[in-house]
Short mmCIF file of C-alpha atoms and ligand atoms in Angstrom, two decimals:
data_model
loop_
_atom_site.label_atom_id
_atom_site.label_comp_id
_atom_site.label_asym_id
_atom_site.label_seq_id
_atom_site.Cartn_x
_atom_site.Cartn_y
_atom_site.Cartn_z
CA MET I 1 14.85 9.72 3.62
CA LYS I 2 14.87 8.00 0.25
CA VAL I 3 11.32 8.99 -0.61
CA LEU I 4 12.26 12.67 -0.41
CA ASP I 5 14.90 12.13 -3.07
CA ARG I 6 12.29 10.69 -5.40
CA MET I 7 9.59 13.27 -4.81
CA ASP I 8 10.59 16.68 -6.00
CA THR I 9 7.38 18.26 -7.11
CA ARG I 10 5.47 21.25 -5.82
CA GLN I 11 2.63 18.94 -4.92
CA SER I 12 4.44 16.94 -2.24
CA TYR I 13 2.92 17.20 1.22
CA LEU I 14 5.16 16.23 4.10
CA LEU I 15 3.91 13.93 6.87
CA LEU I 16 6.42 14.47 9.62
CA ASP I 17 7.40 12.59 12.76
CA PRO I 18 9.62 15.43 14.00
CA PRO I 19 12.92 15.36 15.87
CA SER I 20 12.55 14.70 19.56
CA LEU I 21 13.77 17.40 21.90
CA ALA I 22 14.08 15.02 24.80
CA GLU I 23 14.66 11.37 25.45
CA PHE I 24 11.01 10.88 24.91
CA CYS I 25 9.07 8.11 23.31
CA ARG I 26 6.20 9.27 21.11
CA ARG I 27 4.94 5.81 20.38
CA GLY I 28 3.89 3.24 22.94
CA SER I 29 6.10 0.19 23.10
CA LEU I 30 8.04 -1.97 25.48
CA ARG I 31 10.97 0.40 25.22
CA GLU I 32 12.57 2.27 28.02
CA LYS I 33 13.42 5.51 26.23
CA ASP I 34 15.03 6.92 23.11
CA ALA I 35 12.42 6.73 20.39
CA ALA I 36 14.92 6.08 17.62
CA GLN I 37 15.96 2.72 19.03
CA SER I 38 14.68 -0.72 19.74
CA ALA I 39 11.19 -1.22 18.29
CA PRO I 40 9.76 1.92 16.73
CA PHE I 41 6.88 1.80 14.27
CA PRO I 42 5.05 4.48 12.28
CA SER I 43 2.35 6.61 13.88
CA ILE I 44 -1.20 5.48 13.09
CA ASP I 45 -2.26 9.14 12.96
CA LEU I 46 0.10 9.90 10.09
CA ILE I 47 -0.88 6.65 8.38
CA LEU I 48 -4.59 7.58 8.60
CA LEU I 49 -3.95 11.13 7.41
CA SER I 50 -1.88 10.00 4.41
CA GLY I 51 -5.02 8.95 2.51
CA ALA I 52 -6.70 12.31 3.12
CA VAL I 53 -3.64 14.20 1.86
CA ARG I 54 -3.56 12.06 -1.29
CA ASP I 55 -7.29 12.54 -1.89
CA ALA I 56 -6.73 16.30 -1.65
CA GLY I 57 -4.53 16.00 -4.76
CA PHE I 58 -1.11 15.97 -3.12
CA GLN I 59 1.61 13.38 -3.10
CA PRO I 60 2.07 12.47 0.57
CA ILE I 61 5.69 11.95 1.54
CA TYR I 62 6.90 10.82 4.93
CA LEU I 63 9.86 11.57 7.09
CA ASP I 64 10.61 10.10 10.50
CA ALA I 65 13.26 12.44 11.88
CA GLN I 66 13.77 10.38 15.03
CA MET I 67 14.39 7.25 13.05
CA ASP I 68 16.85 9.13 10.83
CA ASN I 69 18.50 10.72 13.90
CA LEU I 70 17.88 14.21 12.57
CA ASP I 71 17.85 17.29 14.72
CA TRP I 72 15.82 20.29 13.58
CA ASP I 73 18.73 21.88 11.67
CA MET I 74 19.44 18.66 9.81
CA LEU I 75 15.73 18.28 9.07
CA ALA I 76 15.63 21.80 7.61
CA GLY I 77 18.60 20.92 5.40
CA ARG I 78 16.84 17.75 4.27
CA VAL I 79 13.58 19.44 3.18
CA ARG I 80 14.74 22.89 2.03
CA GLY I 81 14.18 23.50 -1.70
CA ARG I 82 12.24 20.25 -2.20
CA GLY I 83 9.04 21.94 -3.34
CA ILE I 84 7.04 20.81 -0.35
CA ALA I 85 3.51 22.28 -0.44
CA GLY I 86 2.66 21.80 3.22
CA VAL I 87 3.40 19.90 6.41
CA VAL I 88 1.34 17.73 8.74
CA SER I 89 3.42 17.07 11.84
CA LEU I 90 3.02 15.13 15.05
CA ILE I 91 3.58 17.05 18.26
CA SER I 92 4.02 15.74 21.77
CA SER I 93 2.12 16.87 24.85
CA SER I 94 5.13 17.35 27.08
CA GLN I 95 7.28 19.28 24.57
CA ILE I 96 4.54 21.11 22.76
CA ASP I 97 5.67 24.74 23.04
CA ALA I 98 9.25 23.98 22.05
CA GLU I 99 8.14 21.76 19.18
CA LEU I 100 5.71 24.37 17.85
CA GLU I 101 8.51 26.94 17.86
CA LYS I 102 10.64 24.55 15.80
CA LEU I 103 7.75 23.96 13.41
CA ARG I 104 7.40 27.73 12.99
CA GLU I 105 11.07 27.89 11.94
CA LEU I 106 10.50 24.97 9.56
CA LYS I 107 7.59 26.82 7.98
CA ILE I 108 9.92 29.77 7.26
CA VAL I 109 12.51 27.41 5.74
CA LEU I 110 9.80 26.03 3.45
CA GLY I 111 8.69 29.47 2.31
CA GLY I 112 5.60 29.85 4.51
CA VAL I 113 3.72 26.72 3.40
CA PRO I 114 0.72 25.60 5.53
CA VAL I 115 1.66 23.68 8.65
CA TYR I 116 -0.83 21.51 10.56
CA ALA I 117 -0.07 19.84 13.87
CA VAL I 118 -1.68 16.59 14.95
CA GLY I 119 -3.05 17.02 18.46
CA THR I 120 -2.40 14.29 20.98
CA ILE I 121 -5.42 12.96 22.84
CA MET I 122 -4.47 15.07 25.85
CA ILE I 123 -4.63 18.21 23.69
CA GLN I 124 -7.80 17.10 21.95
CA LEU I 125 -9.57 16.76 25.27
CA GLU I 126 -8.78 20.33 26.27
CA PRO I 127 -10.50 22.86 23.96
CA HIS I 128 -9.13 25.78 25.99
CA ARG I 129 -5.62 24.56 25.44
CA VAL I 130 -6.27 24.24 21.70
CA GLN I 131 -7.61 27.80 21.66
CA ARG I 132 -4.55 29.06 23.53
CA LEU I 133 -2.15 27.20 21.22
CA LEU I 134 -3.77 28.73 18.14
CA GLN I 135 -3.77 32.21 19.63
CA GLU I 136 -0.15 31.99 20.71
CA ASN I 137 0.91 30.57 17.34
CA PRO I 138 -0.86 32.63 14.68
CA TRP I 139 1.49 31.18 12.04
CA LEU I 140 0.05 27.67 12.64
CA ASP I 141 -2.60 26.79 10.06
CA GLY I 142 -4.41 24.24 12.17
CA ILE I 143 -4.45 21.50 14.77
CA ILE I 144 -5.96 18.21 13.71
CA LEU I 145 -8.21 17.15 16.57
CA ASN I 146 -9.07 13.68 15.36
CA ALA I 147 -6.99 11.82 12.78
CA ALA I 148 -9.80 9.39 11.93
CA GLU I 149 -12.77 11.70 11.39
CA HIS I 150 -12.01 15.12 9.92
CA ASN I 151 -12.18 17.10 6.69
CA LEU I 152 -8.50 17.97 6.38
CA GLY I 153 -8.57 16.75 2.77
CA VAL I 154 -11.36 19.19 1.87
CA LEU I 155 -9.48 22.04 3.57
CA LEU I 156 -6.25 21.23 1.73
CA ALA I 157 -8.00 20.92 -1.63
CA ALA I 158 -10.04 24.13 -1.28
CA SER I 159 -8.89 27.18 -3.21
CA ASP I 160 -10.41 29.26 -0.41
CA PRO I 161 -9.98 27.31 2.86
CA GLU I 162 -11.79 30.14 4.70
CA SER I 163 -14.97 29.07 2.94
CA VAL I 164 -14.75 25.52 4.30
CA GLU I 165 -16.22 24.70 7.65
CA PRO I 166 -13.56 22.59 9.34
CA VAL I 167 -14.53 19.33 10.99
CA ASN I 168 -12.20 18.26 13.77
CA VAL I 169 -9.47 20.59 12.53
CA ALA I 170 -8.98 23.69 14.67
CA VAL I 171 -7.84 26.39 12.24
CA GLN I 172 -6.64 29.96 12.14
CA ARG I 173 -9.11 32.28 10.45
CA ALA I 174 -8.70 35.95 9.42
CA ASP I 175 -11.01 36.98 12.25
CA GLY I 176 -9.42 34.71 14.85
CA PRO I 177 -8.91 31.05 15.58
CA LEU I 178 -11.70 28.60 15.04
CA VAL I 179 -11.89 25.65 17.42
CA PRO I 180 -14.69 23.33 16.35
CA GLU I 181 -16.28 20.94 18.77
CA ILE I 182 -14.90 17.47 18.32
CA ARG I 183 -17.42 15.55 16.28
CA VAL I 184 -17.47 11.80 16.59
CA SER I 185 -19.82 9.47 14.70
CA HIS I 186 -21.96 7.37 16.92
CA GLY I 187 -23.49 5.07 14.38
CA GLY I 188 -22.97 3.47 11.01
CA SER I 189 -19.54 2.66 9.74
CA LEU I 190 -16.42 4.73 9.73
CA ARG I 191 -14.99 5.83 6.40
CA ILE I 192 -11.25 6.43 6.23
CA PRO I 193 -9.52 7.10 2.92
CA ARG I 194 -7.26 4.13 2.14
CA PRO I 195 -3.88 5.02 3.70
CA GLU I 196 -0.75 5.29 1.56
CA HIS I 197 1.08 2.49 3.33
CA ALA I 198 3.84 2.40 0.69
CA ILE I 199 5.40 5.62 1.98
CA PHE I 200 5.80 4.16 5.48
CA ARG I 201 7.69 1.11 4.31
CA ASP I 202 10.98 1.05 6.15
CA ARG I 203 12.80 -2.10 7.24
CA ARG I 204 14.02 -0.40 10.39
CA TYR I 205 10.48 -0.40 11.79
CA CYS I 206 9.27 -3.31 13.85
CA PHE I 207 7.08 -4.09 16.85
CA PRO I 208 8.57 -5.39 20.06
CA GLN I 209 7.03 -8.78 19.23
CA SER I 210 7.93 -8.74 15.50
CA LYS I 211 9.27 -11.77 13.71
CA ARG I 212 9.52 -10.18 10.28
CA THR I 213 9.75 -6.82 8.57
CA PRO I 214 8.56 -4.55 7.02
CA VAL I 215 5.64 -3.68 9.28
CA THR I 216 2.76 -1.21 9.25
CA CYS I 217 -0.30 -0.33 11.33
CA VAL I 218 -3.99 -0.61 10.45
CA GLN I 219 -7.14 0.71 12.10
CA PHE I 220 -10.20 -1.53 11.87
CA SER I 221 -12.28 -0.11 14.72
CA LEU I 222 -12.19 2.95 16.93
CA GLY I 223 -13.07 3.26 20.57
CA CYS I 224 -13.80 1.06 23.51
CA PRO I 225 -16.97 0.96 25.61
CA PHE I 226 -15.20 -0.22 28.77
CA THR I 227 -14.34 2.23 31.49
CA CYS I 228 -11.00 1.17 32.97
CA GLU I 229 -10.17 3.89 35.45
CA PHE I 230 -6.62 4.58 34.25
CA CYS I 231 -7.37 4.57 30.51
CA ILE I 232 -7.19 7.64 28.33
CA ASP I 233 -7.23 5.91 24.95
CA ASN I 234 -10.99 5.44 24.80
CA GLN I 235 -11.92 9.03 25.67
CA LEU I 236 -12.92 10.10 22.14
CA TYR I 237 -14.85 6.99 21.21
CA ARG I 238 -16.72 5.33 24.04
CA LYS I 239 -18.86 3.50 21.53
CA MET I 240 -17.10 1.21 19.14
CA LEU I 241 -17.12 2.23 15.52
CA TYR I 242 -16.06 -0.13 12.73
CA ARG I 243 -14.88 0.39 9.19
CA GLU I 244 -16.45 -1.65 6.41
CA VAL I 245 -15.08 -5.20 6.52
CA SER I 246 -14.40 -5.31 2.77
CA GLU I 247 -12.49 -2.00 2.88
CA VAL I 248 -10.16 -3.23 5.58
CA VAL I 249 -9.65 -6.61 3.91
CA GLU I 250 -8.76 -4.87 0.63
CA GLU I 251 -6.36 -2.59 2.50
CA LEU I 252 -4.65 -5.67 3.95
CA VAL I 253 -4.48 -7.30 0.51
CA GLU I 254 -2.73 -4.18 -0.77
CA ILE I 255 -0.38 -4.13 2.23
CA ASP I 256 0.51 -7.75 1.50
CA ARG I 257 1.10 -6.92 -2.18
CA LEU I 258 3.37 -4.05 -1.17
CA GLY I 259 5.61 -6.57 0.58
CA PHE I 260 4.78 -5.80 4.21
CA ARG I 261 5.06 -8.86 6.42
CA GLU I 262 3.39 -7.74 9.64
CA VAL I 263 0.53 -5.50 10.69
CA TYR I 264 -0.36 -4.14 14.10
CA PHE I 265 -4.09 -3.46 14.47
CA LYS I 266 -4.33 -0.24 16.46
CA ASP I 267 -7.84 -1.12 17.66
CA LEU I 268 -8.26 -0.73 21.40
CA THR I 269 -10.27 -3.92 21.83
CA PHE I 270 -9.97 -6.13 18.78
CA GLY I 271 -12.87 -8.50 18.16
CA LEU I 272 -15.41 -6.99 20.56
CA ASN I 273 -18.26 -7.05 18.05
CA LYS I 274 -18.42 -10.78 17.37
CA LYS I 275 -20.55 -10.55 14.22
CA ILE I 276 -18.37 -7.99 12.43
CA SER I 277 -15.15 -9.58 13.65
CA THR I 278 -16.18 -13.07 12.54
CA GLU I 279 -17.07 -11.79 9.08
CA PHE I 280 -13.76 -9.95 8.88
CA LEU I 281 -11.65 -12.87 10.11
CA GLU I 282 -13.31 -15.36 7.79
CA GLU I 283 -12.88 -13.08 4.79
CA LEU I 284 -9.27 -12.38 5.69
CA ALA I 285 -8.48 -16.09 6.19
CA ALA I 286 -9.98 -16.84 2.76
CA ARG I 287 -7.46 -14.47 1.12
CA LYS I 288 -4.55 -16.60 2.35
CA LEU I 289 -2.15 -13.67 2.69
CA ARG I 290 1.46 -14.02 3.77
CA LEU I 291 0.85 -11.17 6.17
CA ARG I 292 0.86 -11.92 9.90
CA TRP I 293 -0.62 -9.65 12.52
CA LEU I 294 -0.74 -8.56 16.10
CA CYS I 295 -3.53 -6.90 18.08
CA THR I 296 -4.68 -5.79 21.52
CA THR I 297 -7.81 -7.04 23.20
CA ARG I 298 -9.32 -7.99 26.54
CA VAL I 299 -9.19 -11.39 28.16
CA ASP I 300 -13.00 -11.46 28.38
CA VAL I 301 -13.31 -10.84 24.63
CA ALA I 302 -10.93 -13.62 23.59
CA THR I 303 -13.26 -16.61 23.53
CA PRO I 304 -11.81 -19.93 22.32
CA ARG I 305 -13.77 -19.61 19.05
CA MET I 306 -12.57 -16.05 18.48
CA LEU I 307 -8.98 -17.10 19.15
CA ARG I 308 -9.23 -19.96 16.63
CA LEU I 309 -10.64 -17.61 13.98
CA MET I 310 -7.90 -15.09 14.69
CA ARG I 311 -5.20 -17.71 14.39
CA ARG I 312 -6.60 -18.94 11.07
CA ALA I 313 -6.65 -15.36 9.76
CA GLY I 314 -2.94 -14.83 10.49
CA CYS I 315 -2.79 -13.57 14.08
CA TYR I 316 0.56 -14.38 15.69
CA GLY I 317 0.34 -12.29 18.84
CA ILE I 318 -2.15 -10.67 21.22
CA GLU I 319 -1.61 -8.02 23.87
CA PHE I 320 -3.83 -8.27 26.96
CA GLY I 321 -4.28 -5.89 29.88
CA VAL I 322 -3.68 -8.08 32.93
CA GLU I 323 -2.92 -5.15 35.23
CA HIS I 324 -2.59 -6.67 38.71
CA ALA I 325 -2.45 -9.91 40.65
CA LYS I 326 -5.38 -9.07 42.91
CA GLU I 327 -8.88 -9.47 41.52
CA ASP I 328 -10.29 -6.80 43.85
CA VAL I 329 -7.76 -4.26 42.53
CA ARG I 330 -8.76 -5.16 39.00
CA GLN I 331 -12.38 -4.65 40.00
CA ARG I 332 -11.56 -1.26 41.47
CA VAL I 333 -10.15 -0.09 38.13
CA THR I 334 -13.32 -1.54 36.55
CA LYS I 335 -11.71 -4.57 34.99
CA ARG I 336 -13.76 -7.39 36.44
CA ILE I 337 -11.82 -10.39 35.20
CA SER I 338 -10.82 -13.32 37.40
CA ASN I 339 -7.32 -14.76 37.69
CA GLU I 340 -8.66 -18.10 36.53
CA HIS I 341 -10.09 -16.51 33.39
CA ILE I 342 -6.74 -14.88 32.64
CA ARG I 343 -4.87 -18.17 33.11
CA GLY I 344 -7.35 -19.95 30.83
CA VAL I 345 -7.04 -17.46 27.97
CA PHE I 346 -3.23 -17.41 28.13
CA ALA I 347 -3.28 -21.22 28.04
CA ASP I 348 -5.68 -21.19 25.05
CA CYS I 349 -3.30 -18.88 23.20
CA ARG I 350 -0.34 -21.16 23.95
CA ARG I 351 -2.25 -24.18 22.60
CA LEU I 352 -3.05 -22.30 19.39
CA GLY I 353 0.49 -20.99 18.96
CA ILE I 354 -0.47 -17.34 19.52
CA GLU I 355 2.15 -15.35 21.42
CA THR I 356 0.92 -13.24 24.31
CA THR I 357 1.96 -9.94 25.83
CA ALA I 358 0.70 -8.99 29.29
CA PHE I 359 0.37 -5.33 30.22
CA ILE I 360 0.94 -4.88 33.92
CA LEU I 361 0.17 -1.83 36.05
CA LEU I 362 2.90 -1.68 38.62
CA ALA I 363 2.41 -0.03 41.96
CA MET I 364 -1.19 0.98 42.60
CA GLU I 365 -1.53 3.79 45.11
CA ASP I 366 -1.99 1.45 48.09
CA ASP I 367 0.34 -1.37 46.96
CA THR I 368 3.03 -2.52 49.34
CA GLU I 369 6.35 -3.92 48.16
CA ALA I 370 4.91 -7.40 48.75
CA ASP I 371 1.86 -6.57 46.55
CA VAL I 372 4.08 -5.44 43.69
CA ARG I 373 6.18 -8.59 43.98
CA ALA I 374 3.00 -10.70 43.99
CA THR I 375 1.93 -8.99 40.76
CA ILE I 376 5.34 -9.67 39.22
CA ARG I 377 5.04 -13.35 40.23
CA PHE I 378 1.48 -13.50 38.86
CA ALA I 379 2.69 -12.08 35.54
CA ARG I 380 5.30 -14.84 35.35
CA SER I 381 2.82 -17.54 36.35
CA ILE I 382 0.47 -16.94 33.41
CA ARG I 383 3.45 -17.58 31.09
CA PRO I 384 3.18 -14.73 28.59
CA ASP I 385 5.87 -14.36 25.93
CA TYR I 386 6.33 -10.68 26.75
CA VAL I 387 5.38 -8.46 29.65
CA SER I 388 5.16 -4.70 29.61
CA PHE I 389 5.62 -3.51 33.19
CA ASN I 390 4.20 0.02 33.32
CA VAL I 391 4.27 2.11 36.45
CA LEU I 392 0.78 3.44 37.17
CA ASN I 393 0.24 7.06 36.12
CA ALA I 394 -2.94 9.05 36.60
CA LEU I 395 -3.09 10.65 33.16
CA PRO I 396 -4.91 13.95 32.68
CA GLY I 397 -8.53 13.38 31.69
CA THR I 398 -8.86 9.91 33.23
CA SER I 399 -11.16 8.90 36.09
CA LEU I 400 -8.07 7.82 37.97
CA GLU I 401 -6.69 11.34 37.82
CA ALA I 402 -10.00 12.70 39.13
CA ARG I 403 -9.97 10.21 42.01
CA ALA I 404 -6.29 10.81 42.75
CA ARG I 405 -6.92 14.55 42.96
CA ARG I 406 -10.04 14.05 45.08
CA GLU I 407 -8.31 11.67 47.46
CA GLY I 408 -5.10 13.68 47.59
CA PHE I 409 -2.63 11.20 46.09
CA LEU I 410 -1.86 13.03 42.84
CA ARG I 411 1.50 14.68 42.22
CA GLU I 412 0.36 17.48 39.89
CA GLY I 413 2.22 17.79 36.58
CA ALA I 414 4.49 14.82 37.27
CA GLU I 415 2.98 12.34 34.82
CA ASP I 416 5.52 10.17 33.02
CA TYR I 417 4.49 9.07 29.54
CA ARG I 418 7.23 6.44 29.50
CA PHE I 419 5.51 4.81 32.51
CA VAL I 420 8.85 4.36 34.23
CA ALA I 421 8.07 6.72 37.12
CA SER I 422 4.71 7.62 38.65
CA ASN I 423 2.75 10.81 39.32
CA ILE I 424 1.05 9.13 42.25
CA LYS I 425 1.92 9.55 45.91
CA HIS I 426 2.09 5.92 47.00
CA ARG I 427 1.01 5.19 50.52
CA TYR I 428 3.70 2.60 51.22
CA LEU I 429 6.32 3.11 48.48
CA SER I 430 8.79 5.86 47.69
CA PRO I 431 9.38 6.91 44.04
CA THR I 432 12.84 5.30 44.22
CA GLN I 433 11.32 2.01 45.41
CA VAL I 434 8.78 2.08 42.58
CA GLU I 435 11.45 2.56 39.92
CA ALA I 436 13.60 -0.14 41.49
CA LEU I 437 10.65 -2.56 41.52
CA ARG I 438 10.05 -1.94 37.84
CA ARG I 439 13.67 -2.74 37.06
CA GLU I 440 13.39 -5.85 39.20
CA ALA I 441 10.22 -6.86 37.35
CA ASN I 442 11.91 -6.65 33.96
CA ARG I 443 15.04 -8.39 35.18
CA THR I 444 13.25 -11.27 36.87
CA PHE I 445 10.91 -11.81 33.93
CA TYR I 446 13.33 -11.54 31.03
CA PHE I 447 16.39 -13.12 32.66
CA ARG I 448 14.95 -16.47 33.61
CA PRO I 449 17.11 -19.23 32.07
CA SER I 450 13.96 -21.06 30.88
CA LEU I 451 12.72 -17.98 29.00
CA VAL I 452 16.12 -17.22 27.48
CA LEU I 453 16.45 -20.83 26.30
CA ASP I 454 12.90 -20.86 24.92
CA ARG I 455 13.59 -17.63 23.00
CA LEU I 456 16.82 -18.94 21.57
CA LEU I 457 15.16 -22.17 20.43
CA LYS I 458 12.35 -20.24 18.74
CA LEU I 459 14.64 -17.85 16.84
CA ARG I 460 14.03 -18.07 13.11
CA SER I 461 15.99 -15.15 11.70
CA PHE I 462 18.90 -12.83 12.31
CA PHE I 463 16.36 -9.97 12.39
CA GLU I 464 14.63 -11.55 15.39
CA PHE I 465 17.92 -12.15 17.17
CA ARG I 466 19.00 -8.52 16.68
CA LYS I 467 15.60 -7.23 17.86
CA LEU I 468 15.73 -9.33 21.02
CA VAL I 469 19.25 -8.11 21.79
CA ARG I 470 18.07 -4.50 21.40
CA LEU I 471 14.98 -5.11 23.54
CA SER I 472 16.95 -6.73 26.32
CA TRP I 473 19.37 -3.80 26.21
CA ASP I 474 16.53 -1.29 26.52
CA THR I 475 14.40 -3.09 29.08
CA VAL I 476 17.02 -4.71 31.28
CA TRP I 477 20.67 -3.82 30.71
CA ARG I 478 20.51 -0.08 30.20
CA PRO I 479 18.31 0.57 33.27
CA LEU I 480 20.66 -1.65 35.28
CA LEU I 481 23.81 0.06 34.10
CA CYS I 482 22.34 3.54 34.43
CA THR I 483 21.55 3.18 38.12
S1 SF4 P 501 -10.42 -2.23 27.81
FE1 SF4 P 501 -8.49 -1.27 27.24
S2 SF4 P 501 -9.02 0.39 25.85
FE2 SF4 P 501 -10.89 -0.23 26.90
S3 SF4 P 501 -11.04 1.16 28.61
FE3 SF4 P 501 -9.99 -0.67 29.34
S4 SF4 P 501 -7.78 -0.24 29.08
FE4 SF4 P 501 -8.94 1.27 27.87
#
């Protein structure tokens, strides 16, 4: 990576998105598989941690090994002898033991520098697993349990880290591993050191919905108070916590100055607190930035007024959880939103020129083939610009998993983080039928002549054309040709 060639001092600290040992996608997107293709974008965890590393007195540098198509040997060759003072690396839940072994080898290559792993939410929610990982990997300096609230910077800056009480960083201590309770603020505002967005600037990054590059990610709020049965993302923060409006606006001004053209807000439910969101959107609109942005929210949060404010402040796209065609199924997963409400909000977005993405949960445990097809038709009927058809998985730690286990429809250990297959025993569908229905969903949505024509007419750049070709390859053609 170019930045590594520039930074050759003892004080560099490596933020690493490591090589992938499987065809596994670390970041959520509309992609089928193969993280280094299609629409990858940088991890919000590494972005958030970059400010803490800088504040500890180091120069954060960044390497995305998947994007650079590096295997672990090539990565070692890339970083050896570069004077790197430490590593903060992502790890994945499904490949964790193998990836930790590779990180141990990397530590040796780098002369024994500190290595911290960033725990996924699944790992964070299991203190016993954290304890086991530390005990089995005594070489590992720590596992970051929460990338937003922690004192990693204080630990890195301390001359005697043993004297620092870690907050949300599980560390190895002389007398054994220390696994602190996860601490989460429940009031006031959230303070995050301003991320070093410049090191993540890479024109190869984009979002599935992107129109321009370069892109980066920003966190304005954490958490979500809703309780959708299948959701794991809100487990740490059930109460919403916001950063200071002025801090986030200034961060966006800097991002704009650095030449980024798009931002993805990684908030779970953008705009839920109307007072804070209105203040933020009005202040952002007043800055008249070139930056355009994308976010995720709920249909029942996107009031017409909120949508107008968002549009004025530069929003070009919104992702909504639509989930299913049947209102009673939506109610069962505690998403009480009517079909009429969904149609209205998608129409409001169209009128304002905001693109929409619908997230669909394919194949609930008692869905028949006809139910799945009805959901596919419903997704088409609300006329989103993109649809992400995700096969339902009962992820560890969710209420859905608890119910699936209780009611006997869980296939233990079979969760699929690509959401292509399911870990649920469907009452009326076989696993092969479910996968075939997902392929059918993508094909029938993305291959309609009207949609293809609309897309072609809206194309404004070669970048967009190339991205759409890659997306259609990943979502439609490759699955078709590989079956
Ligand atoms: S609204 Fe979204 S983030 Fe919140 S619980 Fe439901 S699915 Fe999760």
